[in-house]
Amino acid sequence: MDFSLTPEEEAFKKEVNDWLDENMKYLPDWYVRNDGSGPEPESDEYNQFNQEWHKKLYKAGFVGIAWPKEYGGRGATLMEQVIFNEEMAKRRAPSGAGGLGVGWAGPTIIAAGTEWQKKRFLPKILSGEEIWCQAFSEPEAGSDLKNLQTKAVEDGDDYIINGQKVWTTQGARADWAILLARTDFNPDIPKHRGISYFLLDMHAPGVTIRPLREMTGEALFGETFLDDVRINKRLMVGEKNRGWYISMGTLEFERSNSSSAIGQLSTITELIKLAQEMKRNGEPLSRDPIVRQKLAQFYIAANVCKYIGLRALTRQLRGLTPGPESSVGSLLSMELGQWLQDFAMYLQGPYNQLMRGSKNAVKNGSWQRSFLSSRGNTIMTGTSEIKRNIIAERTLGLPRWV
Ligand SMILES: Cc1cc2nc3c(=O)[nH]c(=O)nc-3n(C[C@H](O)[C@H](O)[C@H](O)COP(=O)(O)OP(=O)(O)OC[C@H]3O[C@@H](n4cnc5c(N)ncnc54)[C@H](O)[C@@H]3O)c2cc1C
């Protein structure tokens, strides 16, 4: 891969930074201070803040940078999208509200959707008018997703959906979901062959969301119950019974993210500050040789993540999907995210017991929240064990485990 930028890419990078210089001036004080004094990350207030930021990005043409112009995107290159992601992460700019729609649902519709689906859904994903969630996992189908039991039965122009989904992130806020359901019930075919991919209106009659509260105290997830929900046939993505293959593409988009390494690097910068502030026997921890070694190792691992991300990007620039190698980057990045949070607890010593609201909590307990939420890193987008299986089988060519 050629790491130097073309003159056009340099000009785009400058445009992004000029825009950020101008617009980051108006971010609220609590965001700039980054001291944990702002609203809870999953609160309505934080969500509102993210939506407003998303609108600004959209108006400036920075949402869907690599999406085709005809569907409201900027029509720029994937490289420009990556430059944008990296500059945003380096400057610690807010992420905006369109995450799942812009990151996964939209690219899946672009790759496999009908013309009607593209025209109907893509502009509203970009503008942030419609928020998306993912309804794949079920109580008995997480890692073994092909075991999913939600049924879609044909009835005239519709499918009637019955079943239960779980761990639906942002389900309660979402307008639409990408949904997998079984459309072939023949027990003799391989399970993955009978699955179809749908776009589900989360406000349709028969859709009920029950919040699930996680250990951070927030209810980011929901259980989604589907009782006789009607989905028109034009909301099926790709061919009937071919949904498994489309979902594999969605999961690859989910697992490939070259800018996550930049996020890790900025967490390492925060850890260095923490090591300078926290003292043991009157000395800052940044003088402790073991602490210094650890920080250096994290820095190396974050850079390894960055280059693996760039490798997946090279595949995409050649018109290929990110590929099973994206599981290597995703695995390392998710595990590194946990190591960094564990280390923040180590650096705080006994202060690590103090949560948000406690008088002497470091950074108002925001490390404690990110430590707890990082537990999910090695579960979401496939557990570490599943990613290791994928790497073993598809990248190293080892025999299937079962
Ligand atoms: C933060 C977060 C956000 C999420 N958001 C969404 C979402 O928006 N939409 C959605 O559909 N889902 C979502 N999920 C669900 C996620 O995809 C599943 O939790 C994940 O696939 C694991 O499934 P499971 O929880 O059923 O665990 P299980 O599959 O039951 O696994 C339990 C344990 O067994 C291990 N295991 C299972 N099979 C194997 C195997 N073959 N080899 C080795 N070990 C194995 C696993 O690694 C794990 O340790 C989210 C999860 C988290 C944590």
Tab-separated table of C-alpha atoms in Angstrom, residues 147-290:
chain	number	residue	atom	x	y	z
A	147	ASN	CA	-29.508	-21.315	14.140
A	148	LEU	CA	-31.932	-18.370	14.155
A	149	GLN	CA	-35.600	-19.311	14.627
A	150	THR	CA	-37.504	-16.132	13.711
A	151	LYS	CA	-39.904	-17.138	10.948
A	152	ALA	CA	-41.006	-15.196	7.874
A	153	VAL	CA	-43.991	-16.808	6.155
A	154	GLU	CA	-45.252	-15.601	2.743
A	155	ASP	CA	-48.761	-14.151	2.661
A	156	GLY	CA	-49.695	-12.423	-0.612
A	157	ASP	CA	-47.428	-9.392	-1.070
A	158	ASP	CA	-46.108	-9.651	2.471
A	159	TYR	CA	-44.120	-11.850	4.790
A	160	ILE	CA	-45.499	-12.389	8.295
A	161	ILE	CA	-42.720	-12.366	10.877
A	162	ASN	CA	-42.802	-14.086	14.269
A	163	GLY	CA	-39.915	-14.480	16.698
A	164	GLN	CA	-37.647	-12.838	19.223
A	165	LYS	CA	-34.413	-10.934	18.810
A	166	VAL	CA	-32.039	-9.893	21.582
A	167	TRP	CA	-29.194	-7.411	22.257
A	168	THR	CA	-30.705	-4.984	19.746
A	169	THR	CA	-28.449	-1.949	20.281
A	170	GLN	CA	-30.362	1.343	20.106
A	171	GLY	CA	-33.513	-0.670	19.347
A	172	ALA	CA	-35.706	1.697	21.352
A	173	ARG	CA	-34.457	4.731	19.384
A	174	ALA	CA	-34.439	3.095	15.961
A	175	ASP	CA	-36.897	3.633	13.103
A	176	TRP	CA	-35.683	0.704	10.992
A	177	ALA	CA	-33.803	-2.539	11.532
A	178	ILE	CA	-31.830	-4.891	9.354
A	179	LEU	CA	-33.431	-8.229	10.160
A	180	LEU	CA	-32.602	-11.870	9.477
A	181	ALA	CA	-35.460	-14.392	9.443
A	182	ARG	CA	-35.956	-17.977	8.287
A	183	THR	CA	-37.900	-18.405	5.029
A	184	ASP	CA	-37.184	-22.083	4.262
A	185	PHE	CA	-38.228	-24.533	6.971
A	186	ASN	CA	-37.019	-27.741	5.322
A	187	PRO	CA	-35.017	-29.475	8.108
A	188	ASP	CA	-32.849	-31.316	5.551
A	189	ILE	CA	-31.144	-28.246	4.051
A	190	PRO	CA	-28.084	-26.627	5.724
A	191	LYS	CA	-29.459	-24.069	8.205
A	192	HIS	CA	-27.805	-21.036	6.618
A	193	ARG	CA	-29.502	-21.689	3.255
A	194	GLY	CA	-33.008	-20.918	4.513
A	195	ILE	CA	-32.402	-17.385	5.826
A	196	SER	CA	-33.539	-14.103	4.206
A	197	TYR	CA	-32.546	-10.491	4.851
A	198	PHE	CA	-35.262	-7.882	5.486
A	199	LEU	CA	-35.645	-4.199	6.295
A	200	LEU	CA	-38.017	-3.941	9.243
A	201	ASP	CA	-40.042	-0.867	10.221
A	202	MET	CA	-39.499	-0.693	13.990
A	203	HIS	CA	-42.789	1.254	14.351
A	204	ALA	CA	-44.857	-1.456	12.579
A	205	PRO	CA	-47.712	-3.111	14.524
A	206	GLY	CA	-46.447	-6.222	16.362
A	207	VAL	CA	-42.917	-4.890	17.107
A	208	THR	CA	-42.256	-4.543	20.857
A	209	ILE	CA	-38.955	-3.526	22.462
A	210	ARG	CA	-38.147	-4.369	26.084
A	211	PRO	CA	-35.051	-2.571	27.412
A	212	LEU	CA	-32.149	-4.606	28.832
A	213	ARG	CA	-30.068	-2.811	31.467
A	214	GLU	CA	-26.358	-3.532	31.365
A	215	MET	CA	-23.761	-3.279	34.139
A	216	THR	CA	-22.977	0.372	33.342
A	217	GLY	CA	-26.539	1.067	34.547
A	218	GLU	CA	-27.661	2.146	31.071
A	219	ALA	CA	-30.182	0.414	28.835
A	220	LEU	CA	-28.450	0.519	25.487
A	221	PHE	CA	-29.900	-2.799	24.345
A	222	GLY	CA	-33.355	-4.191	23.933
A	223	GLU	CA	-35.141	-7.470	23.411
A	224	THR	CA	-37.229	-7.191	20.266
A	225	PHE	CA	-40.426	-9.212	20.054
A	226	LEU	CA	-42.014	-9.747	16.634
A	227	ASP	CA	-45.645	-10.862	16.697
A	228	ASP	CA	-47.338	-11.242	13.305
A	229	VAL	CA	-45.385	-8.305	11.905
A	230	ARG	CA	-46.093	-7.704	8.210
A	231	ILE	CA	-43.168	-6.844	5.943
A	232	ASN	CA	-43.871	-6.084	2.309
A	233	LYS	CA	-41.870	-8.222	-0.148
A	234	ARG	CA	-40.137	-5.181	-1.594
A	235	LEU	CA	-38.366	-4.866	1.788
A	236	MET	CA	-36.413	-8.079	1.262
A	237	VAL	CA	-32.754	-7.406	0.439
A	238	GLY	CA	-31.370	-9.730	-2.232
A	239	GLU	CA	-32.961	-13.047	-3.113
A	240	LYS	CA	-35.118	-15.178	-0.861
A	241	ASN	CA	-33.029	-17.657	1.186
A	242	ARG	CA	-29.773	-15.861	0.288
A	243	GLY	CA	-29.784	-13.577	3.344
A	244	TRP	CA	-26.921	-15.389	5.058
A	245	TYR	CA	-24.447	-14.346	2.384
A	246	ILE	CA	-25.648	-10.733	2.529
A	247	SER	CA	-25.345	-10.734	6.335
A	248	MET	CA	-21.727	-11.903	6.055
A	249	GLY	CA	-21.043	-8.740	4.028
A	250	THR	CA	-22.722	-6.602	6.747
A	251	LEU	CA	-20.559	-8.237	9.425
A	252	GLU	CA	-17.411	-7.579	7.418
A	253	PHE	CA	-18.333	-3.871	7.197
A	254	GLU	CA	-18.913	-4.061	10.960
A	255	ARG	CA	-15.507	-5.626	11.662
A	256	SER	CA	-13.370	-3.449	9.387
A	257	ASN	CA	-12.613	-0.031	10.758
A	258	SER	CA	-9.172	1.427	10.239
A	259	SER	CA	-9.941	4.518	12.350
A	260	SER	CA	-10.576	2.519	15.557
A	261	ALA	CA	-6.776	2.383	16.014
A	262	ILE	CA	-6.704	6.184	16.098
A	263	GLY	CA	-9.308	6.041	18.877
A	264	GLN	CA	-7.055	3.601	20.763
A	265	LEU	CA	-4.082	5.924	20.292
A	266	SER	CA	-6.020	8.803	21.818
A	267	THR	CA	-7.007	6.556	24.775
A	268	ILE	CA	-3.285	5.819	25.206
A	269	THR	CA	-2.638	9.588	25.322
A	270	GLU	CA	-5.276	9.815	28.090
A	271	LEU	CA	-3.593	6.926	29.930
A	272	ILE	CA	-0.254	8.744	29.769
A	273	LYS	CA	-1.928	11.794	31.365
A	274	LEU	CA	-3.438	9.547	34.027
A	275	ALA	CA	-0.027	7.962	34.726
A	276	GLN	CA	1.433	11.450	35.151
A	277	GLU	CA	-1.332	12.478	37.579
A	278	MET	CA	-1.547	9.368	39.758
A	279	LYS	CA	1.192	8.950	42.355
A	280	ARG	CA	2.583	6.008	44.281
A	281	ASN	CA	4.970	6.670	47.200
A	282	GLY	CA	4.997	10.334	46.145
A	283	GLU	CA	6.242	9.575	42.615
A	284	PRO	CA	4.118	9.879	39.463
A	285	LEU	CA	3.369	6.461	37.984
A	286	SER	CA	4.780	7.647	34.658
A	287	ARG	CA	8.219	7.149	36.262
A	288	ASP	CA	7.501	3.509	37.070
A	289	PRO	CA	9.409	1.286	34.580
A	290	ILE	CA	6.623	-1.306	34.392
